[in-house]
CSV table of C-alpha atoms in Angstrom, one decimal:
chain,number,residue,atom,x,y,z
A,1,MET,CA,0.2,-0.1,0.2
A,2,ASP,CA,1.6,3.5,-0.8
A,3,PHE,CA,0.8,5.9,2.4
A,4,GLN,CA,1.9,8.7,0.8
A,5,LEU,CA,-0.9,10.5,1.0
A,6,LEU,CA,-0.9,10.0,4.9
A,7,LYS,CA,2.4,10.7,5.3
A,8,THR,CA,1.4,14.4,3.6
A,9,MET,CA,-1.8,14.7,5.7
A,10,CYS,CA,0.0,13.8,8.9
A,11,ALA,CA,1.8,17.0,8.1
A,12,ILE,CA,-0.8,19.5,7.3
A,13,HIS,CA,-1.3,22.0,10.3
A,14,ALA,CA,-5.3,22.0,11.4
A,15,PRO,CA,-5.8,21.9,14.6
A,16,SER,CA,-9.1,21.9,16.4
A,17,GLY,CA,-10.8,25.6,15.5
A,18,HIS,CA,-8.1,25.9,12.9
A,19,GLU,CA,-9.2,23.0,10.2
A,20,SER,CA,-8.7,25.6,7.1
A,21,ALA,CA,-5.5,24.3,5.7
A,22,MET,CA,-6.7,20.5,6.1
A,23,THR,CA,-9.9,21.5,4.4
A,24,ASP,CA,-8.4,23.3,1.2
A,25,PHE,CA,-6.2,20.4,0.7
A,26,LEU,CA,-8.8,18.0,0.5
A,27,LEU,CA,-11.4,19.9,-1.7
A,28,ASP,CA,-8.1,20.2,-4.4
A,29,TYR,CA,-7.6,16.2,-3.6
A,30,ILE,CA,-11.3,15.3,-4.5
A,31,LYS,CA,-11.1,17.7,-7.3
A,32,ARG,CA,-8.2,16.3,-9.0
A,33,ASN,CA,-9.7,12.6,-8.1
A,34,LYS,CA,-12.7,12.3,-8.6
A,35,LYS,CA,-13.2,11.6,-12.1
A,36,LYS,CA,-11.4,8.2,-11.3
A,37,TRP,CA,-13.8,7.2,-8.3
A,38,LYS,CA,-16.6,5.0,-9.5
A,39,LYS,CA,-19.4,7.6,-8.4
A,40,GLN,CA,-19.2,11.1,-8.6
A,41,PRO,CA,-21.0,12.5,-5.3
A,42,LYS,CA,-22.6,15.4,-4.7
A,43,ILE,CA,-19.7,18.2,-3.1
A,44,PHE,CA,-21.4,20.8,-0.1
A,45,SER,CA,-18.8,22.6,1.4
A,46,GLY,CA,-18.1,26.6,2.0
A,47,ASP,CA,-19.4,29.0,4.6
A,48,GLU,CA,-22.7,27.1,5.5
A,49,PHE,CA,-20.7,23.9,6.2
A,50,GLN,CA,-17.6,26.0,7.9
A,51,ASP,CA,-14.5,23.9,7.6
A,52,CYS,CA,-16.6,20.6,7.1
A,53,ILE,CA,-17.2,18.8,3.9
A,54,VAL,CA,-20.0,16.6,2.9
A,55,LEU,CA,-19.6,14.0,0.2
A,56,VAL,CA,-22.7,12.1,-1.0
A,57,PHE,CA,-22.6,9.7,-3.1
A,58,GLY,CA,-25.4,7.6,-5.2
A,59,LYS,CA,-28.6,7.0,-2.9
A,60,PRO,CA,-26.9,7.5,0.7
A,61,ARG,CA,-28.6,4.9,3.7
A,62,THR,CA,-25.1,5.3,5.8
A,63,ALA,CA,-22.8,8.1,7.1
A,64,VAL,CA,-19.3,8.0,7.7
A,65,PHE,CA,-17.9,10.7,10.1
A,66,ALA,CA,-14.0,11.5,10.0
A,67,HIS,CA,-12.6,14.2,11.6
A,68,ILE,CA,-9.8,16.5,9.9
A,69,ASP,CA,-8.8,18.6,13.2
A,70,SER,CA,-5.8,17.4,15.7
A,71,ILE,CA,-4.7,18.3,19.4
A,72,GLY,CA,-2.2,21.1,19.4
A,73,PHE,CA,-1.5,24.2,21.9
A,74,THR,CA,-2.4,27.4,22.0
A,75,VAL,CA,0.0,30.3,23.0
A,76,ARG,CA,-1.3,32.9,25.3
A,77,TYR,CA,0.8,35.0,27.8
A,78,LYS,CA,4.4,34.7,28.8
A,79,LYS,CA,5.2,31.9,26.3
A,80,GLY,CA,2.5,30.2,27.9
A,81,LEU,CA,0.8,27.2,25.8
A,82,VAL,CA,-2.7,25.8,26.5
A,83,LYS,CA,-4.4,22.5,25.3
A,84,ILE,CA,-6.2,22.4,22.6
A,85,GLY,CA,-7.5,18.4,23.0
A,86,GLY,CA,-5.5,16.4,25.1
A,87,PRO,CA,-1.9,16.3,23.8
A,88,ARG,CA,0.8,14.2,26.0
A,89,THR,CA,2.8,17.0,27.2
A,90,LYS,CA,6.9,16.4,27.4
A,91,SER,CA,9.9,18.3,27.6
A,92,ASP,CA,11.3,19.0,24.4
A,93,TYR,CA,8.6,18.0,22.5
A,94,VAL,CA,9.2,19.6,19.2
A,95,LEU,CA,6.4,22.0,18.1
A,96,ILE,CA,5.8,24.4,15.0
A,97,GLY,CA,3.4,26.5,14.1
A,98,LYS,CA,3.3,30.2,12.1
A,99,ASP,CA,2.7,33.9,13.3
A,100,GLN,CA,2.5,37.4,11.5
A,101,LEU,CA,6.2,37.4,12.2
A,102,GLY,CA,7.2,33.8,10.4
A,103,ASP,CA,6.7,30.5,10.8
A,104,ILE,CA,8.1,28.6,14.6
A,105,ALA,CA,10.2,26.0,15.6
A,106,CYS,CA,10.3,25.3,19.1
A,107,LYS,CA,10.0,23.1,22.1
A,108,LEU,CA,7.6,22.3,25.0
A,109,ILE,CA,8.7,22.8,28.8
A,110,ALA,CA,6.4,20.7,31.0
A,111,LYS,CA,6.9,21.5,34.1
A,112,LYS,CA,5.0,20.6,37.4
A,113,ASN,CA,3.9,22.8,40.1
A,114,ARG,CA,5.1,21.2,43.4
A,115,SER,CA,2.4,23.5,45.2
A,116,THR,CA,-0.7,23.2,43.1
A,117,GLY,CA,0.6,19.5,41.1
A,118,GLU,CA,-0.3,21.2,37.9
A,119,THR,CA,1.8,20.7,34.9
A,120,GLN,CA,2.4,24.2,33.7
A,121,LEU,CA,3.3,24.4,29.8
A,122,SER,CA,5.4,26.6,28.1
A,123,TYR,CA,7.7,27.2,25.0
A,124,THR,CA,11.1,27.7,24.1
A,125,GLY,CA,12.8,30.7,21.7
A,126,ALA,CA,14.5,33.8,21.8
A,127,ARG,CA,11.2,35.6,20.7
A,128,THR,CA,7.4,35.7,22.4
A,129,PHE,CA,5.2,34.5,19.2
A,130,GLU,CA,1.8,36.0,19.1
A,131,ARG,CA,-1.1,35.3,20.9
A,132,GLY,CA,-3.7,33.0,20.0
A,133,THR,CA,-1.0,31.2,17.5
A,134,THR,CA,-1.6,27.3,17.3
A,135,LEU,CA,1.2,25.0,17.6
A,136,THR,CA,1.1,21.1,16.5
A,137,PHE,CA,4.1,18.6,17.0
A,138,LYS,CA,6.2,18.7,14.0
A,139,PRO,CA,6.1,15.5,12.0
A,140,GLN,CA,8.4,13.1,11.6
A,141,TRP,CA,7.6,10.0,9.5
A,142,ARG,CA,8.7,6.4,10.1
A,143,GLU,CA,7.8,3.5,7.8
A,144,THR,CA,9.2,-0.2,8.6
A,145,GLU,CA,8.1,-3.4,7.1
A,146,ASN,CA,5.0,-3.6,9.4
A,147,PHE,CA,4.4,0.0,10.8
A,148,VAL,CA,3.4,3.8,10.0
A,149,GLN,CA,4.5,6.4,12.8
A,150,CYS,CA,4.0,10.1,12.8
A,151,CYS,CA,2.3,12.8,14.7
A,152,TYR,CA,-1.5,12.3,14.0
A,153,MET,CA,-1.8,9.7,12.7
A,154,ASP,CA,-5.2,10.3,14.9
A,155,ASN,CA,-7.3,11.3,13.1
A,156,ARG,CA,-5.6,11.4,9.1
A,157,LEU,CA,-5.5,7.8,8.4
A,158,GLY,CA,-9.3,7.8,9.6
A,159,VAL,CA,-9.2,10.4,6.5
A,160,PHE,CA,-7.3,8.5,4.4
A,161,ASN,CA,-9.5,5.6,5.3
A,162,ALA,CA,-12.4,7.8,4.1
A,163,LEU,CA,-10.8,9.0,1.3
A,164,GLN,CA,-9.9,5.2,0.0
A,165,LEU,CA,-13.8,4.0,0.6
A,166,ALA,CA,-14.5,7.3,-2.1
A,167,GLU,CA,-12.8,5.5,-4.8
A,168,THR,CA,-15.7,2.7,-4.5
A,169,ILE,CA,-18.7,3.7,-2.7
A,170,GLU,CA,-22.1,3.6,-4.9
A,171,ASN,CA,-24.3,4.9,-1.9
A,172,GLY,CA,-23.7,6.6,1.2
A,173,VAL,CA,-22.0,9.9,2.7
A,174,ILE,CA,-18.7,10.6,3.6
A,175,CYS,CA,-18.3,13.6,6.7
A,176,PHE,CA,-15.0,15.2,7.3
A,177,THR,CA,-15.7,16.6,10.6
A,178,CYS,CA,-13.8,19.7,12.7
A,179,TYR,CA,-13.9,20.4,16.6
A,180,GLU,CA,-14.0,16.2,17.1
A,181,GLU,CA,-10.4,16.3,19.3
A,182,HIS,CA,-11.6,19.7,21.5
A,183,GLY,CA,-15.5,19.0,22.2
A,184,GLY,CA,-17.1,18.8,18.6
A,185,GLY,CA,-19.7,20.9,17.7
A,186,THR,CA,-19.8,20.1,14.0
A,187,VAL,CA,-21.9,16.8,13.6
A,188,ALA,CA,-24.9,17.8,15.1
A,189,PHE,CA,-25.5,20.3,12.3
A,190,LEU,CA,-24.7,17.4,9.5
A,191,GLN,CA,-26.4,15.4,11.1
A,192,ARG,CA,-29.4,16.8,10.9
A,193,PHE,CA,-28.9,18.2,7.0
A,194,LEU,CA,-28.3,14.0,6.6
A,195,LYS,CA,-32.1,13.4,8.3
A,196,GLN,CA,-33.6,16.2,7.0
A,197,LYS,CA,-32.2,16.1,3.7
A,198,TYR,CA,-31.4,12.4,2.7
A,199,ASN,CA,-33.2,10.5,5.7
A,200,VAL,CA,-29.7,8.8,6.5
A,201,LYS,CA,-29.9,7.9,10.2
A,202,GLN,CA,-27.4,5.0,10.8
A,203,ALA,CA,-23.2,6.0,10.9
A,204,LEU,CA,-19.7,4.7,11.2
A,205,ILE,CA,-17.0,6.2,12.7
A,206,SER,CA,-13.3,6.2,11.0
A,207,ASP,CA,-11.3,7.4,13.8
A,208,ILE,CA,-8.5,6.0,15.6
A,209,THR,CA,-8.3,3.5,19.1
A,210,TRP,CA,-5.8,2.3,21.1
A,211,ILE,CA,-3.8,-0.2,21.7
A,212,THR,CA,-4.5,-2.1,25.0
A,213,GLU,CA,-4.9,-5.6,26.4
A,214,GLY,CA,-6.8,-6.3,24.6
A,215,VAL,CA,-6.4,-5.4,21.2
A,216,ARG,CA,-3.5,-5.5,19.8
A,217,PRO,CA,-1.3,-4.3,17.0
A,218,GLY,CA,-1.6,-6.4,13.5
A,219,LYS,CA,-4.8,-8.5,14.9
A,220,GLY,CA,-7.4,-6.2,12.4
A,221,VAL,CA,-9.7,-3.0,12.5
A,222,ALA,CA,-11.4,-2.7,16.5
A,223,LEU,CA,-15.3,-3.2,16.3
A,224,SER,CA,-15.7,-0.5,19.3
A,225,LEU,CA,-18.8,-2.6,21.3
A,226,ARG,CA,-18.6,1.0,24.0
A,227,ASP,CA,-16.1,3.1,25.2
A,228,SER,CA,-17.7,5.9,27.3
A,229,LEU,CA,-21.1,6.0,24.9
A,230,ILE,CA,-22.8,2.7,24.2
A,231,PRO,CA,-24.6,2.1,21.3
A,232,ARG,CA,-28.0,0.3,20.3
A,233,LYS,CA,-26.7,-3.6,20.8
A,234,LYS,CA,-28.9,-4.6,17.5
A,235,PHE,CA,-26.8,-2.3,15.4
A,236,THR,CA,-23.2,-3.5,16.6
A,237,ASP,CA,-24.6,-7.1,16.8
A,238,LYS,CA,-25.7,-6.3,12.8
A,239,ILE,CA,-22.4,-5.4,12.2
A,240,VAL,CA,-20.3,-7.7,13.7
A,241,LYS,CA,-22.3,-10.1,12.3
A,242,LEU,CA,-21.6,-9.2,9.0
A,243,ALA,CA,-17.6,-9.0,9.7
A,244,GLN,CA,-18.4,-12.8,10.9
A,245,SER,CA,-19.1,-12.9,7.1
A,246,SER,CA,-16.2,-10.9,5.6
A,247,GLY,CA,-13.5,-12.8,6.2
A,248,ILE,CA,-11.6,-9.4,7.0
A,249,PRO,CA,-9.7,-9.7,10.5
A,250,TYR,CA,-10.8,-7.5,12.9
A,251,GLN,CA,-10.8,-7.3,17.1
A,252,LEU,CA,-14.1,-6.3,19.5
A,253,GLU,CA,-13.3,-3.4,21.6
A,254,VAL,CA,-14.9,-2.9,24.8
A,255,GLU,CA,-13.9,0.4,26.7
A,256,GLY,CA,-15.1,2.3,29.3
A,257,SER,CA,-13.5,5.1,28.4
A,258,GLY,CA,-12.7,7.5,25.4
A,259,GLY,CA,-15.2,9.2,22.4
A,260,SER,CA,-15.7,10.2,19.1
A,261,ASP,CA,-18.3,12.3,16.8
A,262,ALA,CA,-20.9,9.1,18.0
A,263,LYS,CA,-20.7,12.0,21.1
A,264,GLU,CA,-22.8,14.1,19.4
A,265,LEU,CA,-24.8,11.6,17.0
A,266,GLN,CA,-25.9,9.6,20.4
A,267,GLN,CA,-26.8,13.0,22.6
A,268,SER,CA,-29.0,14.6,19.7
A,269,GLU,CA,-32.4,15.9,18.9
A,270,TYR,CA,-32.5,12.7,16.3
A,271,LEU,CA,-32.4,8.8,17.0
A,272,TRP,CA,-29.2,7.3,14.8
A,273,ASP,CA,-27.6,4.2,15.2
A,274,TRP,CA,-23.7,4.3,14.9
A,275,MET,CA,-20.2,2.1,15.8
A,276,PHE,CA,-16.7,3.0,16.4
A,277,ILE,CA,-14.3,0.6,13.5
A,278,GLY,CA,-10.9,1.9,13.4
A,279,ALA,CA,-7.2,1.0,14.0
A,280,PRO,CA,-5.6,0.6,16.9
A,281,GLU,CA,-2.4,2.4,17.6
A,282,ASP,CA,0.6,3.0,20.2
A,283,ASN,CA,1.6,6.0,21.9
A,284,VAL,CA,-1.7,8.2,21.3
A,285,HIS,CA,-2.0,12.1,21.4
A,286,THR,CA,2.4,11.8,21.0
A,287,PRO,CA,4.2,13.0,18.1
A,288,ASP,CA,4.8,9.3,17.4
A,289,GLU,CA,1.6,7.5,17.1
A,290,LYS,CA,2.3,3.9,15.6
A,291,VAL,CA,-0.6,1.9,13.8
A,292,HIS,CA,0.4,-1.8,12.0
A,293,LYS,CA,-0.5,-1.9,8.2
A,294,LYS,CA,-2.6,-4.8,8.4
A,295,ASP,CA,-4.6,-3.0,10.6
A,296,ILE,CA,-4.5,-0.3,8.0
A,297,ALA,CA,-5.4,-3.0,5.4
A,298,ALA,CA,-8.3,-4.6,7.2
A,299,MET,CA,-9.7,-0.6,8.5
A,300,ILE,CA,-9.9,-0.1,4.5
A,301,GLU,CA,-12.0,-3.8,3.3
A,302,MET,CA,-14.3,-3.1,6.3
A,303,TYR,CA,-15.6,-0.3,5.4
A,304,LYS,CA,-15.8,-0.9,2.0
A,305,TYR,CA,-17.7,-4.2,2.9
A,306,LEU,CA,-19.9,-2.4,5.3
A,307,MET,CA,-20.9,0.2,3.3
A,308,ASN,CA,-22.2,-2.3,0.7
A,309,LYS,CA,-23.8,-4.1,2.9
A,310,LEU,CA,-25.5,-1.5,5.1
């Protein structure tokens, strides 16, 4: 499998609230490549959708949600930083960004306050960066026979999966969403749009999960039966039964924490069924997120199979 597209997307600066570069990249990619796809989609984007993109293929029954934002940091005062989402904080992580004075490269400083026990975040550098500037981990792509590794596999790999799916899908929706890493906010709008316009009411969440004692690298894509949220068992049972018939390697995940775009789906006024399906990664929310190639292949094949069956 050629991972050049994934490598490129992992290096795009697009933390929550600052997704426009990723949106522009995707719109350009779609424009250049859609003529080779099996079915031509209707494309919804622009001011009414902020930085989100919706691709509608044929007569949709199921939507795939893939968030395009990442974790990161916001510059505040006196060289202080505030987290965007939940990045791991370790001194000497290299951060990059850009303000009005030019490109930024600095190192993270994570210092624990002895009296409060809180970790205070700041950055190195000869100058003070403009307030509100967003910083992200510096990408360092690594690839071996079995693994790919870089910052922001979560969720550029979910986006990569959606773009592979777009090549063959005949009926369905692909939604590229924003803000997932920092509280969400766009999925409820897209959910309402799809329900009212196309009567779609079920979804698969194309995102990345964790390697745990029960979900191991190289053993297949993870089908999550629950995390901090609990999807409707009637729907997850249906998907597991389909997965059993597919011949595609998969693992069943059961966790009590974590979340995704599914949170907004479940807590909205509309009744939607959903399931989180994604490859597991190691070194979550660090510059060193690592995923097994077999799990990526299984994720892509599982989405293609399920979208044809659901």
